CSV table of C-alpha atoms and ligand atoms in Angstrom, one decimal:
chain,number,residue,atom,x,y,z
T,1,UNK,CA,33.4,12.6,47.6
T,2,UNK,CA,36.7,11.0,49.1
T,3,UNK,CA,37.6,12.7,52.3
T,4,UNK,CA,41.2,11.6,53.2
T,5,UNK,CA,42.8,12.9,56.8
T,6,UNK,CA,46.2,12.9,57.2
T,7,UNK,CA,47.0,13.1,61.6
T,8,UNK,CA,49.0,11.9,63.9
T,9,UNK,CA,45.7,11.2,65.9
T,10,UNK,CA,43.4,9.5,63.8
T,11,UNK,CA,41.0,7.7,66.5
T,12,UNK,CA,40.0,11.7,67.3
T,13,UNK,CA,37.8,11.2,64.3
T,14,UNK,CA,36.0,8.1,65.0
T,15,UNK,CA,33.7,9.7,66.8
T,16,UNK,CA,32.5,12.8,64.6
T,17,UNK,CA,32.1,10.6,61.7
T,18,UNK,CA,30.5,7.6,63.2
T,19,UNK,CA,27.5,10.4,64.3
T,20,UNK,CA,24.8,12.0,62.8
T,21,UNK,CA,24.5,13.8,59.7
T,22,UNK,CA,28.8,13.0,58.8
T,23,UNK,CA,27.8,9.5,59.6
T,24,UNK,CA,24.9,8.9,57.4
T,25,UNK,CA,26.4,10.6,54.3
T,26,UNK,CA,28.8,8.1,54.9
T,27,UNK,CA,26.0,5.2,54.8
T,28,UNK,CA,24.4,6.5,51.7
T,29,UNK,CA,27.7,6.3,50.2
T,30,UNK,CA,27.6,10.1,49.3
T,31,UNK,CA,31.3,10.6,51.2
T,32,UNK,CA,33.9,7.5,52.1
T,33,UNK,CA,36.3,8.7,54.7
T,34,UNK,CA,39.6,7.2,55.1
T,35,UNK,CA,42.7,8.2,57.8
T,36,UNK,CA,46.1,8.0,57.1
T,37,UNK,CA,47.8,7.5,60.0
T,38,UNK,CA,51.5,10.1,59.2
T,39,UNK,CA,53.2,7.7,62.3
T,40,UNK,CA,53.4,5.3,59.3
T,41,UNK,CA,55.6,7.4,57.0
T,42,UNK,CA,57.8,8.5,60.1
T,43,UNK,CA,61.2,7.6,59.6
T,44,UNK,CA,63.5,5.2,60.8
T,45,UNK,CA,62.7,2.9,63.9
T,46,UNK,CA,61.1,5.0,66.2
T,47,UNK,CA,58.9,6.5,62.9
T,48,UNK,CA,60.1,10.0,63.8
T,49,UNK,CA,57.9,12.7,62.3
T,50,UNK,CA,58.9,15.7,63.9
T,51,UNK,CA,62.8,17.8,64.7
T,52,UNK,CA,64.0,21.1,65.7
T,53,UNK,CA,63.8,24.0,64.2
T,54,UNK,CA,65.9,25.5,62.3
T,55,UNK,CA,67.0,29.2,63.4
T,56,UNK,CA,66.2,28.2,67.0
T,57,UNK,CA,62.8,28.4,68.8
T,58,UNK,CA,60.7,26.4,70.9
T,59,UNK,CA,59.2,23.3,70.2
T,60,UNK,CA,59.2,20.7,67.1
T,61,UNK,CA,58.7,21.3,63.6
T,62,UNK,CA,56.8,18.1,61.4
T,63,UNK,CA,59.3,17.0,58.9
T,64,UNK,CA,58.3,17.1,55.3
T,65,UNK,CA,59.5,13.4,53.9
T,66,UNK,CA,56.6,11.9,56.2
T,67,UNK,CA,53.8,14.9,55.3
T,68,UNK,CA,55.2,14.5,51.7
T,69,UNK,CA,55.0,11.0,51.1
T,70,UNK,CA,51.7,10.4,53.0
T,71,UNK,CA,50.0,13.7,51.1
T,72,UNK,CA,51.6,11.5,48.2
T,73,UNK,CA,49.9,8.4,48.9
T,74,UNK,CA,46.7,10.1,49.5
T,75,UNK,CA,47.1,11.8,45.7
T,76,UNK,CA,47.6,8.2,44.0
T,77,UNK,CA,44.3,7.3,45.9
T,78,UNK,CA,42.4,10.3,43.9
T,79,UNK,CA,44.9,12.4,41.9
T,80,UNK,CA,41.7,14.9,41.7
T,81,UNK,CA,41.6,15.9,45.3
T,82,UNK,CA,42.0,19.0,46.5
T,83,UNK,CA,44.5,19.9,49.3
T,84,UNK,CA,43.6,22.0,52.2
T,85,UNK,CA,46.5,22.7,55.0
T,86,UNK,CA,44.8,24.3,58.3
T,87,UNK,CA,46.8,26.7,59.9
T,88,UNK,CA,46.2,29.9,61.5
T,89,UNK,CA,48.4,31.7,58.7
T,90,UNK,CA,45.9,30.3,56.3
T,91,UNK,CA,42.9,32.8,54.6
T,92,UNK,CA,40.0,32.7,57.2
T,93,UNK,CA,37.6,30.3,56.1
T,94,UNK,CA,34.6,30.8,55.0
T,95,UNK,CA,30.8,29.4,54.1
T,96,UNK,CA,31.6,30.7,50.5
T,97,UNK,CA,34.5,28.5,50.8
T,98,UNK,CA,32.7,25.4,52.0
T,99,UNK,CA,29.7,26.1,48.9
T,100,UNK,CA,32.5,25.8,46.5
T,101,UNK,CA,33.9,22.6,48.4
T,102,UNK,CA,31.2,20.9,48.2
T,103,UNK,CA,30.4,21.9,44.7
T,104,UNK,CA,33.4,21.3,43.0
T,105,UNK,CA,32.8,17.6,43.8
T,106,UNK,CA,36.1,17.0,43.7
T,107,UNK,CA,37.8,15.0,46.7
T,108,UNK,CA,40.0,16.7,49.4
T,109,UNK,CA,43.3,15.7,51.4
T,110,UNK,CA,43.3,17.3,54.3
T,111,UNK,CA,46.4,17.4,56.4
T,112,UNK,CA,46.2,18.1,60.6
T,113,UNK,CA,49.7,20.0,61.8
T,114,UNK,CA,51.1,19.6,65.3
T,115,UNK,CA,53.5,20.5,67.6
T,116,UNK,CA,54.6,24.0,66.9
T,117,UNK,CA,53.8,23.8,63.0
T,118,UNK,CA,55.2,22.6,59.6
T,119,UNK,CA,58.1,22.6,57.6
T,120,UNK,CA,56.9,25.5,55.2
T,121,UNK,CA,58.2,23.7,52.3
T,122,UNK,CA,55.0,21.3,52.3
T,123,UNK,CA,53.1,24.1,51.3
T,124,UNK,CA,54.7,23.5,47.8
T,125,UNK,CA,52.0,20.0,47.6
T,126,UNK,CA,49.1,22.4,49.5
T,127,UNK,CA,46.1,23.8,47.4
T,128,UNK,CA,44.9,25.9,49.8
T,129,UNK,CA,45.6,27.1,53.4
T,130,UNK,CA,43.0,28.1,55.7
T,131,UNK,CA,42.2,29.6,59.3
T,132,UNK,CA,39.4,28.5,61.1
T,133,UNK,CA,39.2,31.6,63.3
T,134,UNK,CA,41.5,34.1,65.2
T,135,UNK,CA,42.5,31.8,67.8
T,136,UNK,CA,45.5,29.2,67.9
T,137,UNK,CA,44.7,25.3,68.6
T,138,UNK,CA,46.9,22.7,69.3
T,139,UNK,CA,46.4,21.0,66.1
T,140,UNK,CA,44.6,20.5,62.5
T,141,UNK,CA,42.4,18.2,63.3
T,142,UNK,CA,39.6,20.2,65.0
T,143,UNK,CA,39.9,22.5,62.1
T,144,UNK,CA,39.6,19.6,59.5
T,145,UNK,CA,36.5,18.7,61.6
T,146,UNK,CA,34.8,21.8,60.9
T,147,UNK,CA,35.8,22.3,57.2
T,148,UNK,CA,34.5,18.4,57.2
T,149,UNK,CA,31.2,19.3,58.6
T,150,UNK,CA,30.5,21.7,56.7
T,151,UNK,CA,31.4,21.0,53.4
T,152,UNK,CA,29.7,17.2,53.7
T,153,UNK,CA,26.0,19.0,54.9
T,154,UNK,CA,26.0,20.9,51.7
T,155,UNK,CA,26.6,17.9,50.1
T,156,UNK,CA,23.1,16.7,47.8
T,157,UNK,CA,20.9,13.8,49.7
T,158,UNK,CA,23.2,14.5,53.2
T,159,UNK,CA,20.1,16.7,54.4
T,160,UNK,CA,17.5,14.9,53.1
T,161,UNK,CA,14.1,16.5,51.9
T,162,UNK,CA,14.9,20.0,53.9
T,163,UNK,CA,15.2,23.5,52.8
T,164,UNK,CA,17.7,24.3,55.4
T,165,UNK,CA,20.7,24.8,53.7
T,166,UNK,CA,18.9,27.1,51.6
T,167,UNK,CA,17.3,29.6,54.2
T,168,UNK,CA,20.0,29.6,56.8
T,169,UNK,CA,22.0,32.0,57.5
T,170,UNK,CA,25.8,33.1,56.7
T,171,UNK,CA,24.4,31.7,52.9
T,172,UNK,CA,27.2,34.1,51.6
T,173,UNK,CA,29.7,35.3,54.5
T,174,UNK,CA,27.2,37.7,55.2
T,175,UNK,CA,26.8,37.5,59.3
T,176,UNK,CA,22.9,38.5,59.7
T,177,UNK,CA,21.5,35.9,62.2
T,178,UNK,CA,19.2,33.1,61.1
T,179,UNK,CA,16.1,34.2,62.4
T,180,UNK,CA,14.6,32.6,66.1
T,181,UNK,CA,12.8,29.4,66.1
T,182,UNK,CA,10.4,27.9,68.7
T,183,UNK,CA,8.7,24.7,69.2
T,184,UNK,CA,6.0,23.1,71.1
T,185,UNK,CA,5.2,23.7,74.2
T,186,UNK,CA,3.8,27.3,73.0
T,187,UNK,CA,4.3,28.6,76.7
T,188,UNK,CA,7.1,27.6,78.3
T,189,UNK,CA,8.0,29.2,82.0
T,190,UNK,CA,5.9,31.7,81.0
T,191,UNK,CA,7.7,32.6,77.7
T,192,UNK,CA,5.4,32.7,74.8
T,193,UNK,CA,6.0,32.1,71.7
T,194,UNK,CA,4.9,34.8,69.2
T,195,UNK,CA,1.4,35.0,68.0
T,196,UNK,CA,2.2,35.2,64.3
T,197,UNK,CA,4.3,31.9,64.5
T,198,UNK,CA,0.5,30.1,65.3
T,199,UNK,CA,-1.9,31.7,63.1
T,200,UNK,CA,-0.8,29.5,60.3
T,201,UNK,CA,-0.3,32.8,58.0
T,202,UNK,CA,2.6,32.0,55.9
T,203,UNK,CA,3.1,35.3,54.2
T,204,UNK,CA,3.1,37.1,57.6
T,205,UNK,CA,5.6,34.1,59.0
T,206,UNK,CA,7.9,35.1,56.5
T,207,UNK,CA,7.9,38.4,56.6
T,208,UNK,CA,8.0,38.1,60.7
T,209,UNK,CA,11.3,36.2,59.8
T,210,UNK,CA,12.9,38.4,57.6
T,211,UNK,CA,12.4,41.2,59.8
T,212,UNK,CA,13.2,39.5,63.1
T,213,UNK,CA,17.3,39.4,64.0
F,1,ADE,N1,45.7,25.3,63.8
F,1,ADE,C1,45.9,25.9,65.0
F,1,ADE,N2,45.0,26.9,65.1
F,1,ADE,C2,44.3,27.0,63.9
F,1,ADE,C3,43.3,27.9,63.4
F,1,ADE,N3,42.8,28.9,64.1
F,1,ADE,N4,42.9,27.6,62.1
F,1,ADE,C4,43.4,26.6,61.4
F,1,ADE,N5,44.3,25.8,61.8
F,1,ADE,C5,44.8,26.0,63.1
C-alpha cells in the first residue's frame, strides 16, 4: 500500500514512521511512505501557499493551485489512491473506517490542512473527509498519523503471528472495553492478579474475559 502525505511539515513524520510496528511494515515492504512537501507547489518566489479569506475573518486560508497540483502529483504516482482530507467538518472516523482502509488495498493521499483551514473548493479532488474527534488541532497531520496507524496495523504480516487485531476491542465501533490484562510479577504492591488468570483453564479465562469490563 502507497501512503503519500501531503504537509507543509513533513519532518513531523520521520519519527512515527521510522518506529515500531509503522516502521517495520515499512521494512517488509507491506506499506512505502513517501511526503510531498506542498512548500514545493507554492507559488511564485517566496512559494506562497496560503492568503486571506475571502468574506473577511481571521487567519489564512491554503490556496488550492498548490493543494491541487500536489494532490495531482500524488494521483499520477497511483491513480488508484484513495483521498482522505482531515478536518473537523469531516464524518468522525471510525475503526469500521480503518477495516475498510486497510482492506480495500487500495493506496491513500492524505492531505494535512493548516492555518485556519482550506479553500473548500479542494474538496472537489477529496474522497473522503474525516474528524478524528470533537476537538480542533492545529493541523492534519496528527490526524493523518492516527488514520496512518491504524489502517497500516490491520494491514496482513504488519502484526505478525498475533490474534490481536482480531480480539480487541472497538472491532466494530462498538465502545465495550478490551478486557484487563496482567503480567508477571503475579503480586505486585500487593495487587494480585486474579486467580483464574493462573490456573491455566482456558475455557474459564475466556469466559473471565468476556464477562470482565
Ligand atoms: N484538524 C483539526 N482538528 C481536526 C480533527 N479533530 N479531526 C480532523 N482534522 C482536524
Amino acid at each position: 500500500m502507497k501512503i503519500q502525505i501531503i504537509s507543509l511539515f513533513p519532518e513531523m513524520f520521520e519519527a512515527v514512521f521510522a518506529t515500531s510496528m509503522l516502521w517495520k511494515a515499512s521494512e517488509r515492504g507491506i506499506v512505502e511512505y513517501s511526503m510531498i512537501n506542498l512548500r514545493d507547489y507554492g507559488l511564485g518566489p517566496r512559494r506562497q501557499v496560503d492568503d486571506t479569506p475571502y468574506g473577511g475573518g481571521d487567519g489564512m486560508l491554503l490556496k488550492p493551485e498548490p493543494l491541487v497540483a500536489a494532490i495531482e502529483y500524488a494521483k499520477s504516482q497511483d491513480p488508484s489512491a484513495v483521498v482522505l482530507l482531515p478536518t473537523p467538518r469531516g464524518t468522525t472516523y471510525k475503526q469500521s473506517d480503518a477495516k475498510q482502509l486497510a482492506a480495500d488495498k487500495n493506496g491513500l493521499i492524505i492531505i494535512c490542512p493548516r492555518y485556519e483551514g482550506y479553500d473548500e473548493r479542494v474538496t472537489a479532488w477529496v474522497d473522503r473527509q474525516y474528524c478524528i474527534g470533537n476537538y480542533v488541532l492545529t493541523g492534519g497531520e496528527l490526524p493523518a498519523m492516527i488514520i496512518v496507524d491504524s489502517v497500516v496495523r490491520l494491514l496482513p504480516g504488519v502484526l505478525g503471528g498475533e490474534t490481536s487485531t482480531e480480539i480487541e476491542s472497538f472491532q466494530d465501533d462498538d465502545v465495550s472495553i478490551e478486557f484487563p490484562q496482567y503480567t508477571r510479577p503475579a503480586e505486585f504492591q500487593g495487587m494480585k492478579v486474579p486467580d483464574v488468570l493462573l490456573n491455566g483453564h482456558h475455557a474459564e479465562i475466556l469466559k473471565w474475559r468476556n464477562n470482565t469490563p
